Amino acid sequence: MIPFRTGIGHDVHRLFPGHELVLGGVTVSTDVGFDTHTDGDVLCHALIDALAGAIADGDLGTHYPEDDPESQDARSLEFVQEFAGYLRRAGYEIANVDAFVVLGTVRLRAHIDAMRHNLADALAVDAAKVSVKARSNDGLGPEGEGKACAAWVSVLVHPANG
Ligand SMILES: [Zn+2]
C-alpha cells in the first residue's frame, strides 16, 4: 500500500481598486487586485500551505516569512516551483492537486486552463494532475461581494519510491 499523505491549504486576501489580480501566476484583467507584500496570489499561497501540510513541515509563513525583504514583490509562482523542489528533496512526489478559487465579481473560467498549466509547470507534474475550479459564492460574503479573493487547495503526495 502506498503511504499517501494529504494536505489542505487556504488563503484569503483583500482586494483593492487599482491593483493587480494574480491567480495561479495568471494576471486577470480587472479593476481590483491584491495589495500585499508579494503578488498576493492566494492560489499559489494556499498550494504551498497544502504541500507543506502534506509533509507536516510548517506552512507558507515558516518557509516564506512575510517580513523577508527577498519576498517583496516576488512572483508567488516561483515560490511554488521552489517548494516543489524542496518537497522532492524531502523524498516526495505529488500525486494530484485539487483547488478552487472563490471570487464573486470576476469571471475566472477563461483563465482556469492557464492557471492549471502554470501550476503544473511550476510543480513539474502533468497538467492532468492539477485541477482548478472557480466559485462565485453566489454573491455571499466578502469573496462573493468581490471585497476579497480566497483559495482552497487539497493535495495528495507520496514517497518517491512508494
Ligand atoms: Zn497569501
mmCIF file of C-alpha atoms and ligand atoms in Angstrom:
data_model
loop_
_atom_site.group_PDB
_atom_site.id
_atom_site.type_symbol
_atom_site.label_atom_id
_atom_site.label_comp_id
_atom_site.label_asym_id
_atom_site.label_seq_id
_atom_site.Cartn_x
_atom_site.Cartn_y
_atom_site.Cartn_z
ATOM 1 C CA MET A 1 0.000 0.000 0.000
ATOM 2 C CA ILE A 2 1.335 3.422 -0.952
ATOM 3 C CA PRO A 3 1.707 5.652 2.144
ATOM 4 C CA PHE A 4 -0.153 8.636 0.706
ATOM 5 C CA ARG A 5 -0.237 11.866 2.665
ATOM 6 C CA THR A 6 -2.869 14.551 2.205
ATOM 7 C CA GLY A 7 -2.559 18.300 2.722
ATOM 8 C CA ILE A 8 -5.017 21.176 2.782
ATOM 9 C CA GLY A 9 -4.321 24.854 2.216
ATOM 10 C CA HIS A 10 -6.372 28.025 2.424
ATOM 11 C CA ASP A 11 -5.617 31.675 1.830
ATOM 12 C CA VAL A 12 -7.597 34.879 1.502
ATOM 13 C CA HIS A 13 -6.552 38.441 0.687
ATOM 14 C CA ARG A 14 -8.462 41.677 0.446
ATOM 15 C CA LEU A 15 -8.999 43.239 -2.961
ATOM 16 C CA PHE A 16 -8.352 46.918 -3.649
ATOM 17 C CA PRO A 17 -9.080 49.087 -6.687
ATOM 18 C CA GLY A 18 -6.134 49.756 -8.958
ATOM 19 C CA HIS A 19 -4.092 46.710 -8.005
ATOM 20 C CA GLU A 20 -3.145 43.639 -9.995
ATOM 21 C CA LEU A 21 -5.097 40.404 -9.568
ATOM 22 C CA VAL A 22 -2.735 37.444 -9.999
ATOM 23 C CA LEU A 23 -4.096 33.919 -9.587
ATOM 24 C CA GLY A 24 -2.012 30.843 -10.283
ATOM 25 C CA GLY A 25 0.502 33.152 -11.945
ATOM 26 C CA VAL A 26 -2.148 34.445 -14.356
ATOM 27 C CA THR A 27 -2.792 38.183 -14.368
ATOM 28 C CA VAL A 28 -6.556 38.591 -14.577
ATOM 29 C CA SER A 29 -7.562 41.867 -16.150
ATOM 30 C CA THR A 30 -9.970 43.577 -13.791
ATOM 31 C CA ASP A 31 -10.039 46.804 -11.795
ATOM 32 C CA VAL A 32 -9.312 45.239 -8.398
ATOM 33 C CA GLY A 33 -6.329 43.340 -7.087
ATOM 34 C CA PHE A 34 -4.176 42.376 -4.139
ATOM 35 C CA ASP A 35 -2.243 44.903 -2.091
ATOM 36 C CA THR A 36 0.244 42.623 -0.363
ATOM 37 C CA HIS A 37 3.985 42.291 0.085
ATOM 38 C CA THR A 38 4.079 39.705 -2.707
ATOM 39 C CA ASP A 39 1.780 39.487 -5.714
ATOM 40 C CA GLY A 40 -0.843 38.177 -3.264
ATOM 41 C CA ASP A 41 -1.509 35.097 -5.360
ATOM 42 C CA VAL A 42 -3.886 33.280 -2.986
ATOM 43 C CA LEU A 43 -3.942 30.171 -5.180
ATOM 44 C CA CYS A 44 -0.159 29.760 -5.045
ATOM 45 C CA HIS A 45 -0.090 30.568 -1.324
ATOM 46 C CA ALA A 46 -2.779 28.002 -0.495
ATOM 47 C CA LEU A 47 -0.997 25.429 -2.663
ATOM 48 C CA ILE A 48 2.278 25.855 -0.771
ATOM 49 C CA ASP A 49 0.358 25.652 2.516
ATOM 50 C CA ALA A 50 -1.194 22.380 1.361
ATOM 51 C CA LEU A 51 2.136 20.891 0.231
ATOM 52 C CA ALA A 52 3.851 21.903 3.488
ATOM 53 C CA GLY A 53 0.936 20.403 5.400
ATOM 54 C CA ALA A 54 1.143 17.140 3.497
ATOM 55 C CA ILE A 55 4.713 16.589 4.676
ATOM 56 C CA ALA A 56 3.994 18.097 8.130
ATOM 57 C CA ASP A 57 6.630 20.761 7.562
ATOM 58 C CA GLY A 58 5.219 24.088 8.710
ATOM 59 C CA ASP A 59 3.249 26.388 6.439
ATOM 60 C CA LEU A 60 3.683 29.154 3.893
ATOM 61 C CA GLY A 61 4.784 31.623 6.572
ATOM 62 C CA THR A 62 7.530 29.421 8.021
ATOM 63 C CA HIS A 63 9.075 28.911 4.577
ATOM 64 C CA TYR A 64 8.448 32.401 3.156
ATOM 65 C CA PRO A 65 8.207 34.860 6.095
ATOM 66 C CA GLU A 66 6.202 37.991 5.343
ATOM 67 C CA ASP A 67 8.932 40.253 6.708
ATOM 68 C CA ASP A 68 11.575 38.746 4.420
ATOM 69 C CA PRO A 69 12.700 41.563 2.082
ATOM 70 C CA GLU A 70 13.525 38.907 -0.526
ATOM 71 C CA SER A 71 9.847 38.074 -0.895
ATOM 72 C CA GLN A 72 8.950 41.715 -1.549
ATOM 73 C CA ASP A 73 7.207 41.920 -4.937
ATOM 74 C CA ALA A 74 8.053 38.270 -5.550
ATOM 75 C CA ARG A 75 6.098 36.163 -8.007
ATOM 76 C CA SER A 76 4.399 33.537 -5.885
ATOM 77 C CA LEU A 77 4.538 31.019 -8.728
ATOM 78 C CA GLU A 78 8.314 30.979 -8.233
ATOM 79 C CA PHE A 79 7.753 30.011 -4.585
ATOM 80 C CA VAL A 80 5.604 27.101 -5.782
ATOM 81 C CA GLN A 81 8.392 25.949 -8.074
ATOM 82 C CA GLU A 82 10.936 26.304 -5.279
ATOM 83 C CA PHE A 83 8.762 24.462 -2.767
ATOM 84 C CA ALA A 84 8.101 21.609 -5.215
ATOM 85 C CA GLY A 85 11.886 21.158 -5.419
ATOM 86 C CA TYR A 86 12.083 21.187 -1.622
ATOM 87 C CA LEU A 87 9.342 18.539 -1.440
ATOM 88 C CA ARG A 88 11.225 16.305 -3.890
ATOM 89 C CA ARG A 89 14.479 16.681 -1.981
ATOM 90 C CA ALA A 90 12.500 15.555 1.073
ATOM 91 C CA GLY A 91 11.689 12.390 -0.891
ATOM 92 C CA TYR A 92 8.097 13.024 -2.011
ATOM 93 C CA GLU A 93 6.215 13.123 -5.283
ATOM 94 C CA ILE A 94 2.919 14.868 -5.977
ATOM 95 C CA ALA A 95 0.003 12.593 -6.825
ATOM 96 C CA ASN A 96 -2.539 15.329 -7.560
ATOM 97 C CA VAL A 97 -3.740 18.820 -6.706
ATOM 98 C CA ASP A 98 -7.353 19.958 -6.492
ATOM 99 C CA ALA A 99 -8.093 23.636 -5.948
ATOM 100 C CA PHE A 100 -10.814 26.209 -6.061
ATOM 101 C CA VAL A 101 -10.742 29.969 -6.118
ATOM 102 C CA VAL A 102 -13.630 31.951 -4.628
ATOM 103 C CA LEU A 103 -14.479 35.314 -6.167
ATOM 104 C CA GLY A 104 -17.967 36.518 -6.986
ATOM 105 C CA THR A 105 -17.380 39.564 -9.165
ATOM 106 C CA VAL A 106 -14.868 38.404 -11.788
ATOM 107 C CA ARG A 107 -15.452 35.623 -14.311
ATOM 108 C CA LEU A 108 -12.444 33.345 -13.943
ATOM 109 C CA ARG A 109 -13.476 30.491 -16.232
ATOM 110 C CA ALA A 110 -11.471 31.778 -19.221
ATOM 111 C CA HIS A 111 -8.296 31.772 -17.090
ATOM 112 C CA ILE A 112 -8.649 28.365 -15.452
ATOM 113 C CA ASP A 113 -6.650 26.396 -18.025
ATOM 114 C CA ALA A 114 -3.774 28.873 -17.909
ATOM 115 C CA MET A 115 -3.744 28.606 -14.090
ATOM 116 C CA ARG A 116 -3.710 24.804 -14.274
ATOM 117 C CA HIS A 117 -0.811 24.791 -16.718
ATOM 118 C CA ASN A 118 1.154 27.382 -14.746
ATOM 119 C CA LEU A 119 0.784 25.371 -11.536
ATOM 120 C CA ALA A 120 1.590 22.079 -13.288
ATOM 121 C CA ASP A 121 4.723 23.598 -14.856
ATOM 122 C CA ALA A 122 5.843 25.067 -11.525
ATOM 123 C CA LEU A 123 5.245 21.726 -9.787
ATOM 124 C CA ALA A 124 6.859 19.811 -12.691
ATOM 125 C CA VAL A 125 3.865 17.474 -12.976
ATOM 126 C CA ASP A 126 1.476 16.673 -15.808
ATOM 127 C CA ALA A 127 -1.410 19.141 -16.108
ATOM 128 C CA ALA A 128 -3.780 16.177 -15.785
ATOM 129 C CA LYS A 129 -2.752 16.046 -12.110
ATOM 130 C CA VAL A 130 -3.834 19.632 -11.430
ATOM 131 C CA SER A 131 -7.447 20.748 -11.093
ATOM 132 C CA VAL A 132 -8.543 24.348 -10.588
ATOM 133 C CA LYS A 133 -12.180 25.364 -10.221
ATOM 134 C CA ALA A 134 -13.810 28.754 -9.712
ATOM 135 C CA ARG A 135 -16.709 29.517 -7.376
ATOM 136 C CA SER A 136 -18.728 32.707 -7.131
ATOM 137 C CA ASN A 137 -20.116 32.090 -3.600
ATOM 138 C CA ASP A 138 -23.464 33.204 -5.019
ATOM 139 C CA GLY A 139 -22.610 36.797 -4.116
ATOM 140 C CA LEU A 140 -22.336 35.956 -0.414
ATOM 141 C CA GLY A 141 -19.618 37.054 1.989
ATOM 142 C CA PRO A 142 -16.512 39.140 1.226
ATOM 143 C CA GLU A 143 -15.440 36.822 -1.615
ATOM 144 C CA GLY A 144 -18.897 36.821 -3.168
ATOM 145 C CA GLU A 145 -19.058 40.617 -2.957
ATOM 146 C CA GLY A 146 -15.609 40.998 -4.519
ATOM 147 C CA LYS A 147 -14.023 42.502 -1.401
ATOM 148 C CA ALA A 148 -11.666 39.542 -1.095
ATOM 149 C CA CYS A 149 -10.485 36.538 -3.034
ATOM 150 C CA ALA A 150 -9.879 33.160 -1.401
ATOM 151 C CA ALA A 151 -8.390 29.851 -2.481
ATOM 152 C CA TRP A 152 -8.664 26.343 -1.098
ATOM 153 C CA VAL A 153 -6.265 23.608 -2.157
ATOM 154 C CA SER A 154 -6.114 19.910 -1.427
ATOM 155 C CA VAL A 155 -3.052 17.854 -2.365
ATOM 156 C CA LEU A 156 -2.001 14.230 -2.217
ATOM 157 C CA VAL A 157 1.685 13.297 -2.070
ATOM 158 C CA HIS A 158 3.546 10.024 -1.682
ATOM 159 C CA PRO A 159 7.136 8.914 -1.118
ATOM 160 C CA ALA A 160 9.044 8.987 -4.413
ATOM 161 C CA ASN A 161 9.885 5.315 -4.055
ATOM 162 C CA GLY A 162 6.358 4.390 -2.884
HETATM 163 ZN ZN ZN B 1 -1.325 34.904 0.843
#
